Amino acid sequence: MADNQDLPEATVQNILDQESLKWVFVGGKGGVGKTTCSSIISILLARVRSSVLIISTDPAHNLSDAFQQRFTKTPTLVNGFNNLYAMEVDPTVENEDVAGPEGMDNLFSELANAIPGIDEAMSFAEMLKLVQTMDYSCIVFDTAPTGHTLRLLQFPATLEKGLAKMVSLKNKFGGLLSQMTRLFGVDDEFGEDALLGRLESMKEVIEQVNMQFKDPDLTTFVCVCIPEFLSLYETERLVQELTKFEIDTHNIIINQVIFDDEDFQSKLLKARMRMQQKYLDQFYMLYDDFYITKLPLLPEEVTGVEALKAFSSHFLSPYQPSITRGTVEELERKVSTLKQHLSVAEAELEKLLKGN
């Protein structure tokens, strides 16, 4: 799309302006900067909301690294804020998180092995139960890479299957299931009815939240990517799946963009910039009705609250290259750069000649 430069550059201001938003998901392919983007979005939301919680559901937790502060599965106030909290939850079920009477955990373990994905679904339900008891104005999810995120969206269906399987077993085997529960050391009051009740309550929690997820006034999904083929492919797959699940998405953040504001001497950088432009054109063509925010590639990592705050300016106003091509200023800057390179080369040559 040759004329994408004529399109207005988008920011994430629309997310900050949508006061009804309760859930903000940030996701995409691994290694594109999801944690940095979700951290900055939570910081920006904390400026306009009474209280914000950011949750990492990625097994490889990076929130602690991004904020340079240790977080656990309990909401912790982020240093330097009085209304921003963070927590890291393990998407796999833990015994203490689904703790029940002695022997009941064994049944849950067997059930988890019998139905793929139900362990994550149960853990997610427990986490949502906890979150719903808290009074946060907005909750930001720093999600795992795309595949894990899509599984998260399938959790209601997964629990539905688990519940159906348990009901089927109960109807089919009747008293035999009761005998099995006693073999596991579970009393009658904690038998199959307790298991069914547990699954039913989890399913109700997830279904209730899932209804909110499908409400565009309450939920949105921010796709993070980089201008490369695989990331473009993953983003398209993610957008299609979100549409299938009826989850609103209208923001795309393209990270690590090389802008034409330097006098590149490196052929590699020039080639990368041309390659990126090809995929940027495709993003604009595919998602002409999305808010597309481009972020510059930096020479250093963005870690720590101050660095995150500094980088957040690019989320609110489009990045402006420091020079404009075809101007006197650009030519003067180019001449100055060449003089500097020449001066360094002359100094190195003189040093070599003296050495000989």
mmCIF file of C-alpha atoms in Angstrom:
data_model
loop_
_atom_site.group_PDB
_atom_site.id
_atom_site.type_symbol
_atom_site.label_atom_id
_atom_site.label_comp_id
_atom_site.label_asym_id
_atom_site.label_seq_id
_atom_site.Cartn_x
_atom_site.Cartn_y
_atom_site.Cartn_z
ATOM 1 C CA MET A 1 0.000 0.000 0.000
ATOM 2 C CA ALA A 2 2.016 2.899 -1.313
ATOM 3 C CA ASP A 3 -0.072 5.650 0.227
ATOM 4 C CA ASN A 4 -0.058 4.406 3.835
ATOM 5 C CA GLN A 5 1.955 7.501 4.754
ATOM 6 C CA ASP A 6 -1.208 9.513 4.070
ATOM 7 C CA LEU A 7 -3.077 7.631 6.817
ATOM 8 C CA PRO A 8 -3.193 9.240 10.256
ATOM 9 C CA GLU A 9 -0.778 7.558 12.670
ATOM 10 C CA ALA A 10 -2.666 5.878 15.466
ATOM 11 C CA THR A 11 -1.978 5.724 19.184
ATOM 12 C CA VAL A 12 -3.513 3.822 22.115
ATOM 13 C CA GLN A 13 -5.403 6.918 23.247
ATOM 14 C CA ASN A 14 -8.677 5.226 22.244
ATOM 15 C CA ILE A 15 -8.094 2.601 24.975
ATOM 16 C CA LEU A 16 -7.503 5.279 27.610
ATOM 17 C CA ASP A 17 -10.611 7.173 26.485
ATOM 18 C CA GLN A 18 -12.889 4.113 26.731
ATOM 19 C CA GLU A 19 -13.945 4.469 30.365
ATOM 20 C CA SER A 20 -16.124 1.340 30.307
ATOM 21 C CA LEU A 21 -13.169 -0.991 29.611
ATOM 22 C CA LYS A 22 -12.656 -3.623 32.320
ATOM 23 C CA TRP A 23 -10.386 -6.185 30.623
ATOM 24 C CA VAL A 24 -7.444 -5.420 28.296
ATOM 25 C CA PHE A 25 -5.605 -8.386 26.782
ATOM 26 C CA VAL A 26 -2.160 -7.902 25.225
ATOM 27 C CA GLY A 27 -0.895 -10.778 23.096
ATOM 28 C CA GLY A 28 1.025 -11.914 20.049
ATOM 29 C CA LYS A 29 3.945 -14.029 18.908
ATOM 30 C CA GLY A 30 6.753 -14.763 21.381
ATOM 31 C CA GLY A 31 9.582 -12.232 21.560
ATOM 32 C CA VAL A 32 7.789 -9.211 20.047
ATOM 33 C CA GLY A 33 7.645 -7.126 23.233
ATOM 34 C CA LYS A 34 4.237 -8.035 24.701
ATOM 35 C CA THR A 35 5.361 -7.556 28.308
ATOM 36 C CA THR A 36 6.864 -4.121 27.619
ATOM 37 C CA CYS A 37 3.699 -3.022 25.804
ATOM 38 C CA SER A 38 1.309 -4.405 28.428
ATOM 39 C CA SER A 39 3.379 -2.805 31.207
ATOM 40 C CA ILE A 40 3.259 0.593 29.494
ATOM 41 C CA ILE A 41 -0.472 0.295 28.763
ATOM 42 C CA SER A 42 -1.072 -0.450 32.454
ATOM 43 C CA ILE A 43 1.040 2.580 33.431
ATOM 44 C CA LEU A 44 -0.959 4.807 31.069
ATOM 45 C CA LEU A 45 -4.268 3.407 32.354
ATOM 46 C CA ALA A 46 -3.145 4.076 35.937
ATOM 47 C CA ARG A 47 -3.056 7.802 35.034
ATOM 48 C CA VAL A 48 -6.765 7.835 34.176
ATOM 49 C CA ARG A 49 -8.187 5.031 36.352
ATOM 50 C CA SER A 50 -8.610 4.684 40.101
ATOM 51 C CA SER A 51 -6.889 1.266 40.258
ATOM 52 C CA VAL A 52 -5.249 -1.016 37.687
ATOM 53 C CA LEU A 53 -4.063 -4.625 37.959
ATOM 54 C CA ILE A 54 -1.667 -6.190 35.438
ATOM 55 C CA ILE A 55 -1.576 -9.996 35.398
ATOM 56 C CA SER A 56 1.020 -12.146 33.641
ATOM 57 C CA THR A 57 -0.350 -15.502 32.441
ATOM 58 C CA ASP A 58 2.866 -16.328 30.560
ATOM 59 C CA PRO A 59 4.760 -19.310 32.079
ATOM 60 C CA ALA A 60 8.000 -17.394 31.411
ATOM 61 C CA HIS A 61 7.105 -14.441 33.614
ATOM 62 C CA ASN A 62 8.758 -11.188 32.533
ATOM 63 C CA LEU A 63 6.761 -8.623 34.512
ATOM 64 C CA SER A 64 9.300 -8.745 37.330
ATOM 65 C CA ASP A 65 12.068 -8.049 34.810
ATOM 66 C CA ALA A 66 10.142 -5.242 33.099
ATOM 67 C CA PHE A 67 9.437 -3.365 36.350
ATOM 68 C CA GLN A 68 12.649 -4.590 38.056
ATOM 69 C CA GLN A 69 10.566 -5.708 41.012
ATOM 70 C CA ARG A 70 9.664 -9.160 42.286
ATOM 71 C CA PHE A 71 6.004 -10.158 41.795
ATOM 72 C CA THR A 72 4.131 -13.270 42.945
ATOM 73 C CA LYS A 73 0.620 -14.731 42.552
ATOM 74 C CA THR A 74 -0.601 -12.132 45.050
ATOM 75 C CA PRO A 75 -1.283 -8.591 43.728
ATOM 76 C CA THR A 76 1.643 -6.347 44.693
ATOM 77 C CA LEU A 77 1.773 -2.556 44.495
ATOM 78 C CA VAL A 78 4.258 -1.467 41.808
ATOM 79 C CA ASN A 79 7.027 0.763 43.148
ATOM 80 C CA GLY A 80 6.395 4.426 42.381
ATOM 81 C CA PHE A 81 2.603 4.039 42.089
ATOM 82 C CA ASN A 82 -0.306 4.122 44.491
ATOM 83 C CA ASN A 83 -2.921 2.557 42.173
ATOM 84 C CA LEU A 84 -1.025 0.076 39.949
ATOM 85 C CA TYR A 85 -0.708 -3.547 41.055
ATOM 86 C CA ALA A 86 0.957 -6.545 39.408
ATOM 87 C CA MET A 87 0.797 -10.317 39.826
ATOM 88 C CA GLU A 88 2.227 -13.365 38.045
ATOM 89 C CA VAL A 89 0.119 -16.519 37.904
ATOM 90 C CA ASP A 90 1.128 -19.981 36.754
ATOM 91 C CA PRO A 91 -1.271 -21.211 34.051
ATOM 92 C CA THR A 92 -0.782 -24.801 35.206
ATOM 93 C CA VAL A 93 -2.824 -26.040 38.135
ATOM 94 C CA GLU A 94 -1.130 -26.245 41.508
ATOM 95 C CA ASN A 95 -2.212 -28.550 44.322
ATOM 96 C CA GLU A 96 -2.542 -25.760 46.834
ATOM 97 C CA ASP A 97 -4.629 -23.724 44.393
ATOM 98 C CA VAL A 98 -7.189 -26.492 43.970
ATOM 99 C CA ALA A 99 -6.760 -27.820 47.470
ATOM 100 C CA GLY A 100 -9.521 -30.067 48.649
ATOM 101 C CA PRO A 101 -9.923 -32.874 51.164
ATOM 102 C CA GLU A 102 -7.185 -35.488 51.245
ATOM 103 C CA GLY A 103 -7.581 -37.810 48.250
ATOM 104 C CA MET A 104 -9.663 -35.336 46.283
ATOM 105 C CA ASP A 105 -6.559 -33.883 44.678
ATOM 106 C CA ASN A 106 -5.828 -37.336 43.249
ATOM 107 C CA LEU A 107 -9.183 -37.329 41.502
ATOM 108 C CA PHE A 108 -8.547 -33.864 40.106
ATOM 109 C CA SER A 109 -5.173 -35.088 38.869
ATOM 110 C CA GLU A 110 -6.782 -38.075 37.165
ATOM 111 C CA LEU A 111 -9.436 -35.818 35.639
ATOM 112 C CA ALA A 112 -6.764 -33.411 34.380
ATOM 113 C CA ASN A 113 -4.989 -36.298 32.668
ATOM 114 C CA ALA A 114 -8.229 -37.530 31.094
ATOM 115 C CA ILE A 115 -9.293 -34.194 29.581
ATOM 116 C CA PRO A 116 -6.576 -32.190 27.753
ATOM 117 C CA GLY A 117 -6.372 -28.579 28.887
ATOM 118 C CA ILE A 118 -8.677 -28.884 31.893
ATOM 119 C CA ASP A 119 -5.825 -28.311 34.354
ATOM 120 C CA GLU A 120 -5.168 -24.878 32.827
ATOM 121 C CA ALA A 121 -8.910 -24.168 32.683
ATOM 122 C CA MET A 122 -9.319 -24.984 36.381
ATOM 123 C CA SER A 123 -6.328 -22.832 37.301
ATOM 124 C CA PHE A 124 -7.659 -19.953 35.190
ATOM 125 C CA ALA A 125 -11.070 -20.273 36.854
ATOM 126 C CA GLU A 126 -9.470 -20.117 40.305
ATOM 127 C CA MET A 127 -7.535 -17.007 39.270
ATOM 128 C CA LEU A 128 -10.670 -15.338 37.896
ATOM 129 C CA LYS A 129 -12.514 -16.128 41.125
ATOM 130 C CA LEU A 130 -9.765 -14.300 43.006
ATOM 131 C CA VAL A 131 -9.738 -11.338 40.601
ATOM 132 C CA GLN A 132 -13.530 -10.941 40.775
ATOM 133 C CA THR A 133 -13.346 -10.472 44.538
ATOM 134 C CA MET A 134 -11.009 -7.501 44.025
ATOM 135 C CA ASP A 135 -12.187 -4.034 43.154
ATOM 136 C CA TYR A 136 -9.963 -2.970 40.256
ATOM 137 C CA SER A 137 -11.106 -0.406 37.718
ATOM 138 C CA CYS A 138 -9.259 -2.146 34.880
ATOM 139 C CA ILE A 139 -7.315 -5.421 34.513
ATOM 140 C CA VAL A 140 -4.538 -5.861 31.936
ATOM 141 C CA PHE A 141 -3.494 -9.380 30.887
ATOM 142 C CA ASP A 142 0.079 -9.898 29.722
ATOM 143 C CA THR A 143 -0.673 -13.154 27.917
ATOM 144 C CA ALA A 144 1.510 -16.067 26.827
ATOM 145 C CA PRO A 145 2.440 -16.491 23.116
ATOM 146 C CA THR A 146 -0.449 -16.832 20.668
ATOM 147 C CA GLY A 147 -1.063 -20.596 21.011
ATOM 148 C CA HIS A 148 -1.444 -20.394 24.801
ATOM 149 C CA THR A 149 -3.686 -17.347 24.475
ATOM 150 C CA LEU A 150 -6.035 -19.149 22.098
ATOM 151 C CA ARG A 151 -6.255 -22.044 24.564
ATOM 152 C CA LEU A 152 -7.179 -19.559 27.277
ATOM 153 C CA LEU A 153 -10.113 -18.413 25.154
ATOM 154 C CA GLN A 154 -11.221 -22.032 24.780
ATOM 155 C CA PHE A 155 -11.349 -22.685 28.538
ATOM 156 C CA PRO A 156 -15.162 -22.420 28.853
ATOM 157 C CA ALA A 157 -15.547 -25.148 26.210
ATOM 158 C CA THR A 158 -12.848 -27.226 27.933
ATOM 159 C CA LEU A 159 -14.640 -27.093 31.286
ATOM 160 C CA GLU A 160 -17.910 -27.880 29.517
ATOM 161 C CA LYS A 161 -16.302 -31.068 28.190
ATOM 162 C CA GLY A 162 -14.957 -31.923 31.643
ATOM 163 C CA LEU A 163 -18.364 -31.459 33.220
ATOM 164 C CA ALA A 164 -20.070 -33.506 30.496
ATOM 165 C CA LYS A 165 -17.542 -36.291 30.965
ATOM 166 C CA MET A 166 -18.121 -36.389 34.723
ATOM 167 C CA VAL A 167 -21.924 -36.421 34.274
ATOM 168 C CA SER A 168 -21.575 -39.175 31.693
ATOM 169 C CA LEU A 169 -19.440 -41.249 34.068
ATOM 170 C CA LYS A 170 -21.915 -40.722 36.898
ATOM 171 C CA ASN A 171 -24.903 -41.734 34.767
ATOM 172 C CA LYS A 172 -23.083 -44.683 33.253
ATOM 173 C CA PHE A 173 -21.487 -46.234 36.308
ATOM 174 C CA GLY A 174 -23.631 -44.890 39.147
ATOM 175 C CA GLY A 175 -22.497 -46.403 42.433
ATOM 176 C CA LEU A 176 -19.236 -47.647 40.932
ATOM 177 C CA LEU A 177 -17.941 -44.074 40.850
ATOM 178 C CA SER A 178 -18.815 -43.706 44.540
ATOM 179 C CA GLN A 179 -16.808 -46.841 45.299
ATOM 180 C CA MET A 180 -13.892 -45.443 43.280
ATOM 181 C CA THR A 181 -13.941 -42.186 45.221
ATOM 182 C CA ARG A 182 -13.799 -44.174 48.474
ATOM 183 C CA LEU A 183 -10.842 -46.116 47.076
ATOM 184 C CA PHE A 184 -9.129 -42.764 46.614
ATOM 185 C CA GLY A 185 -9.818 -42.068 50.275
ATOM 186 C CA VAL A 186 -12.586 -39.516 49.709
ATOM 187 C CA ASP A 187 -15.659 -39.534 51.973
ATOM 188 C CA ASP A 188 -19.173 -39.518 50.510
ATOM 189 C CA GLU A 189 -19.618 -35.828 51.236
ATOM 190 C CA PHE A 190 -16.585 -35.174 49.034
ATOM 191 C CA GLY A 191 -17.413 -37.738 46.349
ATOM 192 C CA GLU A 192 -18.536 -37.374 42.757
ATOM 193 C CA ASP A 193 -21.171 -34.758 43.635
ATOM 194 C CA ALA A 194 -18.452 -32.578 45.143
ATOM 195 C CA LEU A 195 -16.352 -32.985 42.018
ATOM 196 C CA LEU A 196 -19.295 -32.084 39.805
ATOM 197 C CA GLY A 197 -20.092 -29.089 42.024
ATOM 198 C CA ARG A 198 -16.496 -27.927 41.866
ATOM 199 C CA LEU A 199 -16.417 -28.123 38.080
ATOM 200 C CA GLU A 200 -19.852 -26.507 37.802
ATOM 201 C CA SER A 201 -18.830 -23.533 39.953
ATOM 202 C CA MET A 202 -15.638 -23.081 37.932
ATOM 203 C CA LYS A 203 -17.602 -23.306 34.695
ATOM 204 C CA GLU A 204 -20.065 -20.669 35.951
ATOM 205 C CA VAL A 205 -17.214 -18.303 36.818
ATOM 206 C CA ILE A 206 -15.580 -18.691 33.424
ATOM 207 C CA GLU A 207 -18.893 -18.406 31.549
ATOM 208 C CA GLN A 208 -19.752 -15.223 33.435
ATOM 209 C CA VAL A 209 -16.370 -13.691 32.640
ATOM 210 C CA ASN A 210 -16.522 -15.032 29.094
ATOM 211 C CA MET A 211 -19.730 -13.040 28.553
ATOM 212 C CA GLN A 212 -17.822 -9.946 29.633
ATOM 213 C CA PHE A 213 -14.955 -10.853 27.299
ATOM 214 C CA LYS A 214 -17.400 -10.825 24.377
ATOM 215 C CA ASP A 215 -18.699 -7.364 25.275
ATOM 216 C CA PRO A 216 -16.705 -4.738 23.297
ATOM 217 C CA ASP A 217 -17.628 -2.113 25.879
ATOM 218 C CA LEU A 218 -15.842 -4.128 28.569
ATOM 219 C CA THR A 219 -13.057 -5.973 26.761
ATOM 220 C CA THR A 220 -10.506 -5.391 24.019
ATOM 221 C CA PHE A 221 -7.485 -7.284 22.748
ATOM 222 C CA VAL A 222 -4.282 -5.478 21.723
ATOM 223 C CA CYS A 223 -2.160 -7.396 19.202
ATOM 224 C CA VAL A 224 1.600 -6.824 19.434
ATOM 225 C CA CYS A 225 3.858 -7.758 16.522
ATOM 226 C CA ILE A 226 7.010 -6.842 14.611
ATOM 227 C CA PRO A 227 7.245 -6.059 10.865
ATOM 228 C CA GLU A 228 8.275 -9.554 9.750
ATOM 229 C CA PHE A 229 6.484 -12.339 7.861
ATOM 230 C CA LEU A 230 6.003 -14.797 10.748
ATOM 231 C CA SER A 231 4.710 -12.083 13.058
ATOM 232 C CA LEU A 232 2.308 -10.841 10.373
ATOM 233 C CA TYR A 233 1.068 -14.411 9.908
ATOM 234 C CA GLU A 234 0.598 -14.923 13.672
ATOM 235 C CA THR A 235 -1.240 -11.601 13.973
ATOM 236 C CA GLU A 236 -3.641 -12.531 11.168
ATOM 237 C CA ARG A 237 -4.250 -15.921 12.805
ATOM 238 C CA LEU A 238 -4.854 -14.239 16.168
ATOM 239 C CA VAL A 239 -7.249 -11.636 14.727
ATOM 240 C CA GLN A 240 -9.256 -14.355 12.944
ATOM 241 C CA GLU A 241 -9.489 -16.460 16.120
ATOM 242 C CA LEU A 242 -10.525 -13.429 18.192
ATOM 243 C CA THR A 243 -13.235 -12.682 15.644
ATOM 244 C CA LYS A 244 -14.404 -16.297 15.890
ATOM 245 C CA PHE A 245 -14.587 -15.985 19.692
ATOM 246 C CA GLU A 246 -16.392 -12.624 19.301
ATOM 247 C CA ILE A 247 -13.691 -10.744 21.193
ATOM 248 C CA ASP A 248 -13.139 -7.119 20.190
ATOM 249 C CA THR A 249 -9.782 -6.153 18.733
ATOM 250 C CA HIS A 250 -9.013 -2.898 16.974
ATOM 251 C CA ASN A 251 -5.487 -2.015 18.146
ATOM 252 C CA ILE A 252 -2.226 -3.310 16.684
ATOM 253 C CA ILE A 253 1.170 -2.286 18.040
ATOM 254 C CA ILE A 254 4.057 -2.825 15.618
ATOM 255 C CA ASN A 255 7.254 -2.914 17.659
ATOM 256 C CA GLN A 256 10.953 -2.683 16.733
ATOM 257 C CA VAL A 257 10.433 -0.531 13.627
ATOM 258 C CA ILE A 258 13.610 0.880 12.046
ATOM 259 C CA PHE A 259 12.765 4.455 11.058
ATOM 260 C CA ASP A 260 14.570 6.291 8.270
ATOM 261 C CA ASP A 261 16.014 8.971 10.532
ATOM 262 C CA GLU A 262 19.661 7.950 10.554
ATOM 263 C CA ASP A 263 22.384 8.069 7.924
ATOM 264 C CA PHE A 264 22.805 4.329 7.819
ATOM 265 C CA GLN A 265 26.209 3.149 6.609
ATOM 266 C CA SER A 266 25.304 -0.482 7.256
ATOM 267 C CA LYS A 267 23.962 -2.402 4.260
ATOM 268 C CA LEU A 268 22.328 -4.802 6.705
ATOM 269 C CA LEU A 269 20.304 -2.033 8.376
ATOM 270 C CA LYS A 270 19.256 -0.592 5.039
ATOM 271 C CA ALA A 271 18.136 -4.036 3.862
ATOM 272 C CA ARG A 272 16.217 -4.638 7.114
ATOM 273 C CA MET A 273 14.494 -1.277 6.772
ATOM 274 C CA ARG A 274 13.386 -2.093 3.201
ATOM 275 C CA MET A 275 12.140 -5.505 4.339
ATOM 276 C CA GLN A 276 10.208 -3.973 7.236
ATOM 277 C CA GLN A 277 8.587 -1.414 4.946
ATOM 278 C CA LYS A 278 7.232 -4.235 2.771
ATOM 279 C CA TYR A 279 5.470 -5.803 5.764
ATOM 280 C CA LEU A 280 4.356 -2.449 7.159
ATOM 281 C CA ASP A 281 2.578 -1.845 3.839
ATOM 282 C CA GLN A 282 0.849 -5.210 4.237
ATOM 283 C CA PHE A 283 -0.243 -4.395 7.800
ATOM 284 C CA TYR A 284 -1.812 -1.138 6.619
ATOM 285 C CA MET A 285 -3.524 -2.934 3.736
ATOM 286 C CA LEU A 286 -4.924 -5.779 5.898
ATOM 287 C CA TYR A 287 -5.928 -3.658 8.893
ATOM 288 C CA ASP A 288 -6.966 -0.327 7.414
ATOM 289 C CA ASP A 289 -9.717 -0.006 10.050
ATOM 290 C CA PHE A 290 -7.390 -0.709 13.025
ATOM 291 C CA TYR A 291 -5.485 1.695 15.225
ATOM 292 C CA ILE A 292 -1.893 0.870 14.227
ATOM 293 C CA THR A 293 0.840 2.192 16.521
ATOM 294 C CA LYS A 294 4.465 1.967 15.377
ATOM 295 C CA LEU A 295 7.247 1.875 17.965
ATOM 296 C CA PRO A 296 10.931 2.483 17.169
ATOM 297 C CA LEU A 297 13.668 -0.099 17.585
ATOM 298 C CA LEU A 298 15.897 1.077 20.440
ATOM 299 C CA PRO A 299 19.600 0.399 21.054
ATOM 300 C CA GLU A 300 18.818 -0.588 24.650
ATOM 301 C CA GLU A 301 16.218 -2.603 26.578
ATOM 302 C CA VAL A 302 13.247 -0.874 28.190
ATOM 303 C CA THR A 303 13.369 -2.025 31.824
ATOM 304 C CA GLY A 304 12.491 -0.228 35.026
ATOM 305 C CA VAL A 305 9.645 2.155 35.777
ATOM 306 C CA GLU A 306 11.456 5.280 34.569
ATOM 307 C CA ALA A 307 12.429 3.700 31.230
ATOM 308 C CA LEU A 308 8.874 2.426 30.743
ATOM 309 C CA LYS A 309 7.452 5.877 31.492
ATOM 310 C CA ALA A 310 9.887 7.502 29.053
ATOM 311 C CA PHE A 311 9.033 5.055 26.263
ATOM 312 C CA SER A 312 5.296 5.476 26.909
ATOM 313 C CA SER A 313 5.338 8.787 25.022
ATOM 314 C CA HIS A 314 5.456 6.811 21.750
ATOM 315 C CA PHE A 315 2.138 5.174 22.690
ATOM 316 C CA LEU A 316 0.398 8.564 22.882
ATOM 317 C CA SER A 317 1.979 10.444 19.981
ATOM 318 C CA PRO A 318 3.402 9.013 16.750
ATOM 319 C CA TYR A 319 7.177 8.663 16.588
ATOM 320 C CA GLN A 320 8.644 11.467 14.502
ATOM 321 C CA PRO A 321 11.924 10.860 12.633
ATOM 322 C CA SER A 322 14.537 13.403 13.666
ATOM 323 C CA ILE A 323 15.206 14.507 10.076
ATOM 324 C CA THR A 324 13.195 14.984 6.891
ATOM 325 C CA ARG A 325 14.636 13.647 3.652
ATOM 326 C CA GLY A 326 15.452 16.050 0.815
ATOM 327 C CA THR A 327 16.024 19.122 3.008
ATOM 328 C CA VAL A 328 19.056 21.356 3.608
ATOM 329 C CA GLU A 329 19.091 20.146 7.216
ATOM 330 C CA GLU A 330 19.395 16.528 6.066
ATOM 331 C CA LEU A 331 22.295 17.329 3.704
ATOM 332 C CA GLU A 332 24.096 19.362 6.360
ATOM 333 C CA ARG A 333 23.695 16.504 8.828
ATOM 334 C CA LYS A 334 25.000 14.027 6.240
ATOM 335 C CA VAL A 335 28.061 16.204 5.544
ATOM 336 C CA SER A 336 28.700 16.529 9.287
ATOM 337 C CA THR A 337 28.477 12.738 9.716
ATOM 338 C CA LEU A 338 30.870 12.134 6.818
ATOM 339 C CA LYS A 339 33.351 14.644 8.298
ATOM 340 C CA GLN A 340 33.221 12.795 11.621
ATOM 341 C CA HIS A 341 33.847 9.452 9.904
ATOM 342 C CA LEU A 342 36.725 11.016 7.931
ATOM 343 C CA SER A 343 38.263 12.472 11.090
ATOM 344 C CA VAL A 344 38.122 9.085 12.851
ATOM 345 C CA ALA A 345 39.643 7.332 9.809
ATOM 346 C CA GLU A 346 42.473 9.896 9.570
ATOM 347 C CA ALA A 347 43.253 9.447 13.278
ATOM 348 C CA GLU A 348 43.392 5.655 12.892
ATOM 349 C CA LEU A 349 45.611 5.981 9.799
ATOM 350 C CA GLU A 350 47.999 8.329 11.603
ATOM 351 C CA LYS A 351 48.176 5.902 14.527
ATOM 352 C CA LEU A 352 49.018 3.018 12.190
ATOM 353 C CA LEU A 353 51.707 5.050 10.373
ATOM 354 C CA LYS A 354 53.360 6.016 13.675
ATOM 355 C CA GLY A 355 53.303 2.364 14.707
ATOM 356 C CA ASN A 356 55.205 1.365 11.588
#
